[in-house]
Coordinates of C-alpha atoms in Angstrom, one line a residue:
M1 CA 47.7 95.4 124.1
R2 CA 49.9 92.9 122.6
I3 CA 48.3 90.0 120.7
P4 CA 49.8 86.7 121.6
T5 CA 52.1 85.1 119.1
P6 CA 49.9 81.8 118.6
L7 CA 46.6 83.9 117.9
R8 CA 48.7 86.5 115.8
R9 CA 50.6 83.9 113.6
P10 CA 47.3 82.8 111.5
F11 CA 47.1 86.4 110.1
D12 CA 50.9 86.7 109.3
G13 CA 50.6 87.3 105.4
A14 CA 46.7 87.0 105.1
G15 CA 46.0 90.5 104.5
R16 CA 48.5 90.3 101.1
A17 CA 47.0 87.1 100.1
A18 CA 43.5 88.3 100.2
V19 CA 44.4 91.5 98.2
L20 CA 45.9 88.8 96.0
L21 CA 42.9 87.1 95.5
A22 CA 40.7 89.9 95.1
V23 CA 42.9 91.4 92.4
G24 CA 43.0 87.8 90.8
G25 CA 39.5 87.8 90.6
L26 CA 39.3 91.3 88.9
V27 CA 41.4 89.8 86.2
Q28 CA 39.8 86.5 86.0
F29 CA 36.3 87.6 85.8
G30 CA 37.2 90.6 83.7
A31 CA 38.3 88.4 81.2
L32 CA 35.7 86.0 81.3
F33 CA 33.0 88.6 81.0
V34 CA 34.8 89.6 77.8
L35 CA 34.5 86.1 76.5
A36 CA 31.0 85.9 77.4
V37 CA 29.9 88.8 75.5
P38 CA 29.2 86.7 72.4
W39 CA 26.6 84.7 74.5
L40 CA 24.8 87.6 76.3
D41 CA 21.4 88.8 74.9
G42 CA 20.4 85.0 74.0
G43 CA 23.7 84.4 72.2
P44 CA 23.9 82.2 69.1
T45 CA 21.3 79.5 69.1
K46 CA 22.3 77.2 65.8
A47 CA 24.8 74.7 66.3
S48 CA 27.3 76.3 63.3
S49 CA 26.7 79.6 65.3
C50 CA 28.0 78.0 68.5
L51 CA 31.1 76.5 67.0
L52 CA 31.7 79.9 65.5
A53 CA 31.4 81.8 68.8
L54 CA 33.7 79.2 70.5
A55 CA 36.2 79.2 67.8
V56 CA 36.1 83.3 68.5
M57 CA 36.3 83.0 72.1
T58 CA 39.3 80.4 71.5
G59 CA 41.0 82.9 69.3
V60 CA 40.5 85.9 71.5
L61 CA 41.7 84.2 74.6
G62 CA 44.5 83.2 72.7
A63 CA 45.4 86.7 71.4
A64 CA 44.9 87.9 75.1
C65 CA 47.0 85.4 76.7
P66 CA 50.2 86.9 76.7
V67 CA 48.6 90.2 78.6
L68 CA 46.7 88.0 80.9
T69 CA 50.0 86.3 81.7
R70 CA 51.6 89.2 82.0
A71 CA 49.0 90.6 84.4
Q72 CA 49.2 87.6 86.3
R73 CA 52.6 87.7 86.5
A74 CA 52.8 91.4 87.9
R75 CA 50.1 90.5 90.5
F76 CA 52.3 87.7 92.0
R77 CA 55.3 90.0 92.1
A78 CA 53.4 93.0 93.6
W79 CA 51.7 91.4 96.4
L80 CA 53.8 88.2 97.3
G81 CA 56.8 88.9 96.1
V82 CA 57.0 85.8 93.8
E83 CA 58.9 86.2 90.4
I84 CA 57.3 83.7 88.1
P85 CA 60.1 82.8 85.2
V86 CA 59.0 83.9 81.5
A87 CA 58.0 80.8 79.5
G88 CA 60.1 80.4 76.3
R89 CA 56.7 80.8 74.2
S90 CA 54.4 83.8 74.1
W91 CA 51.7 81.5 74.9
S92 CA 50.9 78.1 75.3
W93 CA 47.8 75.4 76.1
R94 CA 49.4 75.3 79.5
Q95 CA 48.8 79.2 80.0
L96 CA 45.3 79.2 78.4
G97 CA 44.4 76.2 80.7
Y98 CA 45.1 78.3 83.7
H99 CA 43.2 81.3 82.1
L100 CA 40.2 78.9 81.5
V101 CA 40.2 76.6 84.4
A102 CA 42.4 77.0 87.3
G103 CA 42.6 80.8 87.3
P104 CA 38.7 81.2 87.4
L105 CA 38.1 78.2 90.0
I106 CA 40.9 79.9 92.6
A107 CA 39.0 83.0 91.6
L108 CA 35.7 81.7 92.6
G109 CA 37.2 80.3 95.9
G110 CA 38.8 83.8 96.6
A111 CA 35.6 85.5 96.2
L112 CA 33.8 83.2 98.4
T113 CA 36.7 83.8 101.0
L114 CA 36.1 87.6 100.8
L115 CA 32.7 87.2 101.1
L116 CA 33.4 85.2 104.5
W117 CA 35.8 88.1 105.3
A118 CA 33.0 90.6 105.0
A119 CA 30.5 88.4 106.9
A120 CA 32.7 87.7 109.7
A121 CA 33.9 91.2 110.1
V122 CA 30.0 92.3 110.5
A123 CA 29.5 89.2 112.8
A124 CA 32.6 89.8 115.1
T125 CA 31.8 93.7 115.2
V126 CA 28.2 93.3 116.3
Y127 CA 28.3 95.0 119.6
V128 CA 29.8 98.2 117.6
W129 CA 27.1 98.5 115.1
V130 CA 23.9 97.3 117.0
W131 CA 24.1 100.4 119.1
A132 CA 23.4 102.3 115.6
L133 CA 19.8 100.6 115.9
P134 CA 16.9 102.5 117.5
P135 CA 16.6 101.7 121.3
G136 CA 13.1 100.3 120.6
T137 CA 14.5 97.7 118.3
R138 CA 17.1 96.6 120.7
L139 CA 14.8 96.2 123.4
A140 CA 12.2 94.7 121.1
Q141 CA 14.7 91.8 120.6
A142 CA 14.8 89.8 124.0
G143 CA 17.9 88.2 124.7
Y144 CA 19.7 90.3 121.9
A145 CA 23.0 90.4 124.2
V146 CA 23.2 86.5 124.4
Q147 CA 22.8 86.4 120.5
A148 CA 25.5 89.1 120.0
A149 CA 27.8 87.2 121.9
Y150 CA 27.4 84.2 119.9
L151 CA 27.7 86.1 116.6
T152 CA 30.7 87.9 117.9
A153 CA 32.1 84.2 118.7
A154 CA 31.3 83.0 115.2
G155 CA 32.3 86.2 113.7
L156 CA 36.2 85.8 115.4
A157 CA 36.1 82.1 114.3
G158 CA 35.2 83.2 110.7
I159 CA 37.8 85.9 110.9
Y160 CA 40.5 83.2 111.6
G161 CA 38.8 80.8 109.1
A162 CA 39.2 83.5 106.4
A163 CA 42.6 84.3 107.0
W164 CA 43.5 80.4 107.0
L165 CA 41.5 80.0 103.6
S166 CA 43.2 83.2 102.3
R167 CA 46.8 82.0 102.8
A168 CA 45.7 78.6 101.5
L169 CA 44.3 79.8 98.4
A170 CA 47.1 81.9 97.8
R171 CA 49.5 79.1 98.1
L172 CA 47.5 77.0 95.7
D173 CA 47.2 79.9 93.2
T174 CA 50.9 80.3 93.4
R175 CA 51.9 77.0 92.6
A176 CA 49.2 76.5 89.9
A177 CA 50.5 80.0 88.5
T178 CA 54.3 78.9 88.4
A179 CA 53.4 75.5 87.1
R180 CA 51.3 76.7 84.3
L181 CA 52.1 80.6 83.5
G182 CA 56.1 79.6 84.1
P183 CA 58.2 77.6 81.6
S184 CA 57.5 74.1 81.1
R185 CA 59.8 71.2 82.5
A186 CA 61.4 70.8 78.9
E187 CA 62.1 74.4 78.6
V188 CA 63.5 74.7 82.2
L189 CA 65.8 71.9 81.2
E190 CA 66.7 73.2 77.9
Q191 CA 67.4 76.5 79.7
R192 CA 69.6 74.9 82.3
V193 CA 71.6 72.9 79.3
E194 CA 72.3 76.3 77.7
E195 CA 73.5 77.6 80.9
V196 CA 75.7 74.4 81.8
A197 CA 77.0 74.8 77.9
A198 CA 77.7 78.5 78.5
S199 CA 79.4 77.7 81.9
R200 CA 81.6 74.7 80.3
A201 CA 82.5 77.3 77.5
G202 CA 83.5 79.9 79.7
V203 CA 85.6 77.3 81.7
V204 CA 87.2 75.8 78.5
D205 CA 88.3 79.7 77.4
A206 CA 89.5 80.4 81.0
A207 CA 91.8 77.2 80.9
D208 CA 92.9 77.9 77.5
A209 CA 93.7 81.4 78.6
E210 CA 95.7 80.0 81.6
R211 CA 97.5 77.8 79.1
R212 CA 98.6 80.8 77.0
R213 CA 99.6 82.5 80.1
I214 CA 101.8 79.4 81.2
E215 CA 103.3 79.3 78.0
R216 CA 104.2 83.2 78.2
D217 CA 105.8 82.6 81.5
L218 CA 107.8 79.8 80.4
H219 CA 109.0 81.1 77.4
D220 CA 109.7 84.7 78.8
G221 CA 111.0 83.5 82.2
A222 CA 112.2 80.1 82.9
Q223 CA 113.2 79.3 79.3
Q224 CA 115.3 82.7 78.9
R225 CA 117.0 82.1 82.0
L226 CA 117.9 78.4 81.1
V227 CA 119.3 79.9 77.7
S228 CA 121.3 82.5 79.5
M229 CA 122.6 80.0 81.7
A230 CA 123.6 77.6 78.9
V231 CA 125.2 80.4 77.0
N232 CA 127.5 81.3 80.2
L233 CA 128.5 77.5 80.4
G234 CA 129.5 77.2 76.9
L235 CA 131.4 80.5 77.3
A236 CA 133.2 78.9 80.5
K237 CA 134.0 76.0 78.4
V238 CA 135.5 77.7 75.7
T239 CA 137.5 80.4 77.8
L240 CA 138.4 78.6 81.0
K241 CA 141.4 76.3 79.6
D242 CA 143.2 75.9 82.7
L243 CA 140.4 74.3 84.9
P244 CA 141.0 71.0 86.2
D245 CA 139.4 67.9 84.5
E246 CA 137.0 67.4 87.1
A247 CA 135.7 70.9 86.8
R248 CA 135.7 70.8 83.2
Q249 CA 134.0 67.7 83.5
V250 CA 131.0 69.4 86.0
I251 CA 130.8 72.3 83.5
D252 CA 130.2 69.9 80.6
E253 CA 127.5 68.0 82.3
A254 CA 125.7 71.3 83.5
H255 CA 125.9 72.7 79.9
R256 CA 124.2 69.4 78.5
E257 CA 121.6 69.4 80.9
A258 CA 120.8 72.9 80.5
K259 CA 120.2 72.4 76.9
E260 CA 118.2 69.4 77.2
A261 CA 116.0 71.4 79.8
I262 CA 115.6 74.1 77.0
A263 CA 114.7 71.7 74.7
E264 CA 112.1 69.9 77.4
I265 CA 110.4 73.5 78.1
G266 CA 110.5 74.3 74.4
N267 CA 108.5 70.8 73.8
L268 CA 106.2 71.9 76.7
V269 CA 105.5 75.2 75.6
R270 CA 104.5 74.2 72.2
G271 CA 102.3 71.5 73.9
L272 CA 100.6 74.0 76.0
H273 CA 100.0 76.6 73.3
P274 CA 102.6 77.5 71.0
A275 CA 103.1 81.3 70.1
V276 CA 103.0 80.5 66.5
L277 CA 99.4 79.2 67.0
E278 CA 98.3 82.4 68.3
D279 CA 100.5 84.7 65.8
R280 CA 100.1 82.9 62.7
G281 CA 97.3 80.3 62.9
L282 CA 96.6 76.8 62.7
D283 CA 98.4 76.1 59.1
A284 CA 101.6 77.8 60.6
A285 CA 101.5 75.7 63.9
L286 CA 100.8 72.5 62.2
S287 CA 103.5 73.0 59.8
G288 CA 105.9 73.2 62.7
I289 CA 104.7 70.1 64.2
A290 CA 104.9 68.2 60.6
E291 CA 108.7 69.5 60.3
R292 CA 109.6 68.1 64.2
T293 CA 107.9 64.5 63.5
P294 CA 110.7 62.2 62.7
L295 CA 108.7 60.8 59.5
P296 CA 107.4 62.2 56.6
V297 CA 104.1 64.1 57.2
G298 CA 101.8 65.2 54.4
L299 CA 99.7 68.1 55.8
T300 CA 97.0 69.8 54.0
V301 CA 95.0 72.8 55.6
D302 CA 92.1 74.6 53.8
L303 CA 90.6 77.0 55.9
A304 CA 88.9 80.4 54.4
D305 CA 89.1 82.1 58.1
R306 CA 90.5 81.3 61.6
P307 CA 88.3 79.3 63.7
A308 CA 88.0 80.2 67.6
P309 CA 91.0 80.3 69.4
T310 CA 89.6 77.5 71.7
V311 CA 89.0 75.5 68.6
E312 CA 92.0 76.1 67.2
A313 CA 93.9 75.1 70.5
V314 CA 92.1 71.7 70.5
A315 CA 92.9 71.2 66.6
Y316 CA 96.4 71.7 67.3
F317 CA 96.3 69.3 70.4
V318 CA 94.7 66.6 68.5
V319 CA 97.5 66.7 65.7
S320 CA 100.4 67.0 68.0
E321 CA 98.9 64.0 70.3
A322 CA 97.8 61.8 67.2
L323 CA 101.6 62.3 65.5
A324 CA 103.2 61.5 68.9
N325 CA 101.1 58.5 69.0
V326 CA 102.2 57.4 65.3
V327 CA 105.7 57.9 66.3
K328 CA 105.5 56.1 69.4
H329 CA 103.2 52.8 68.7
A330 CA 102.3 52.8 65.2
R331 CA 105.7 51.8 63.4
A332 CA 104.5 53.7 60.4
T333 CA 106.5 55.1 57.5
R334 CA 104.5 57.9 56.8
A335 CA 101.3 60.1 58.1
D336 CA 99.0 62.7 56.3
V337 CA 97.0 65.3 58.5
R338 CA 93.9 67.1 56.8
V339 CA 92.4 70.1 58.3
E340 CA 89.6 71.7 56.3
R341 CA 86.2 73.5 57.5
R342 CA 82.8 72.0 56.1
G343 CA 80.1 74.7 56.9
G344 CA 80.1 75.1 60.8
I345 CA 82.4 71.9 61.4
L346 CA 86.2 72.1 61.5
L347 CA 87.1 68.4 60.2
V348 CA 90.8 67.0 61.5
V349 CA 91.4 63.8 59.9
V350 CA 95.0 62.0 60.9
T351 CA 96.0 59.0 59.0
D352 CA 99.2 56.8 59.2
D353 CA 100.0 53.4 57.4
G354 CA 101.3 51.6 60.7
V355 CA 100.4 48.4 62.1
G356 CA 96.9 49.7 63.4
G357 CA 95.4 48.1 66.6
A358 CA 95.1 51.4 68.4
D359 CA 92.8 51.1 71.4
P360 CA 91.4 54.3 73.5
T361 CA 91.5 52.3 76.5
G362 CA 95.0 51.0 76.4
G363 CA 96.5 53.9 77.9
S364 CA 98.2 55.4 74.5
G365 CA 96.5 59.1 75.1
L366 CA 93.4 58.4 72.9
A367 CA 91.3 58.8 76.1
G368 CA 92.5 61.9 77.0
L369 CA 92.4 63.0 73.2
A370 CA 88.5 62.1 73.1
K371 CA 88.1 64.0 76.5
R372 CA 89.8 67.1 75.1
V373 CA 87.6 67.1 71.9
A374 CA 84.5 66.5 74.0
S375 CA 85.3 69.8 76.2
V376 CA 84.2 71.7 73.2
D377 CA 81.2 69.3 72.3
G378 CA 83.1 67.9 69.5
T379 CA 83.2 64.3 68.3
F380 CA 86.0 61.8 68.1
S381 CA 86.3 58.5 66.3
I382 CA 89.0 56.2 65.2
S383 CA 89.4 53.2 63.0
S384 CA 92.4 51.3 63.6
P385 CA 92.0 47.3 62.3
V386 CA 94.9 45.1 62.9
G387 CA 97.4 45.6 60.0
G388 CA 96.5 49.3 59.5
P389 CA 95.9 52.0 58.3
T390 CA 94.6 54.0 61.6
V391 CA 92.4 57.0 61.0
V392 CA 91.6 59.5 63.7
T393 CA 88.7 61.5 62.8
V394 CA 87.4 64.6 64.9
E395 CA 85.0 67.3 64.4
L396 CA 84.8 70.5 66.0
P397 CA 82.0 72.9 66.0
C398 CA 83.3 76.3 65.0
A399 CA 80.5 78.3 66.5
L400 CA 82.3 78.5 69.6

């Protein structure tokens, strides 16, 4: 016979919930029994002995807390499929509170619920076991058939009530265990921050790798083709002497534009990720920037070892963009660049003797520079009073 869904729904998961409560009761009452051993057989009577016993109990429970917590996690995983995350600490007062307060109270409720299960099952099956009694006993009880009907109805109601209580207590136990045995809110937030930081570091590394790929493609592809075209146009200018003036003018213009395109791609490639940075490091790459800058640049690089590639790329970008701003806006006669490592920090300082007044919100590229530095958890600061000098200071963590 198929039981209708509305009658069957209260029992969905009730069996697993009842087993969960039974196992939880064994764990909790077993732990409390061990803790109650010092109080058996009269226990300590003096105040000092009571305090000592309480201290011993607290120490024992603190030592057993990791074991009890693992047992509780295994219980929820086995019978409900609920995975409680592991907390950052081996034990905490939150876990101790569960094992001393929430767990025993829920275990007591579970024990009463299991008793209700048993009593309801006995009452609901009264017509089965009553026939095991001697016939005389049954006949001596006048109206036993009516009483058995009432007992059966009460037993069926008790079974439904026990199923509902089992599921309700299992939900309550799950919430309490998740809140007390799992990581705290602070630990969850800390773990989330670590995950976000790791994810952002992965994105930054992926973006840097993509820039290097674009640099290689431009350098080995488009730039080489433009160089070949410029060479051919140059040869055409030299070898083809009998061309009309209009054709020669077209070739000259094409040759000039090809050389300008080569120069623009070269600047773009160096801005993305210069090959010299990857091959020879930050000192050589910054030396190239200093030589190309149309004003004197003093460069000091003091690095015992190379930073991570992502940090190197950001430091290169900082110096390149800062010197470009000096040339465009500062009206300076000299700039100085200092790069050094201080513990776990890569310090980059760019100074110029220009007119000052640099504003990060004024569209000079400083806002983008600050964002680039922040992408690797670095700090960006600028001091630029009117009249100068301007000092850009960047600190990059070398642990990346």
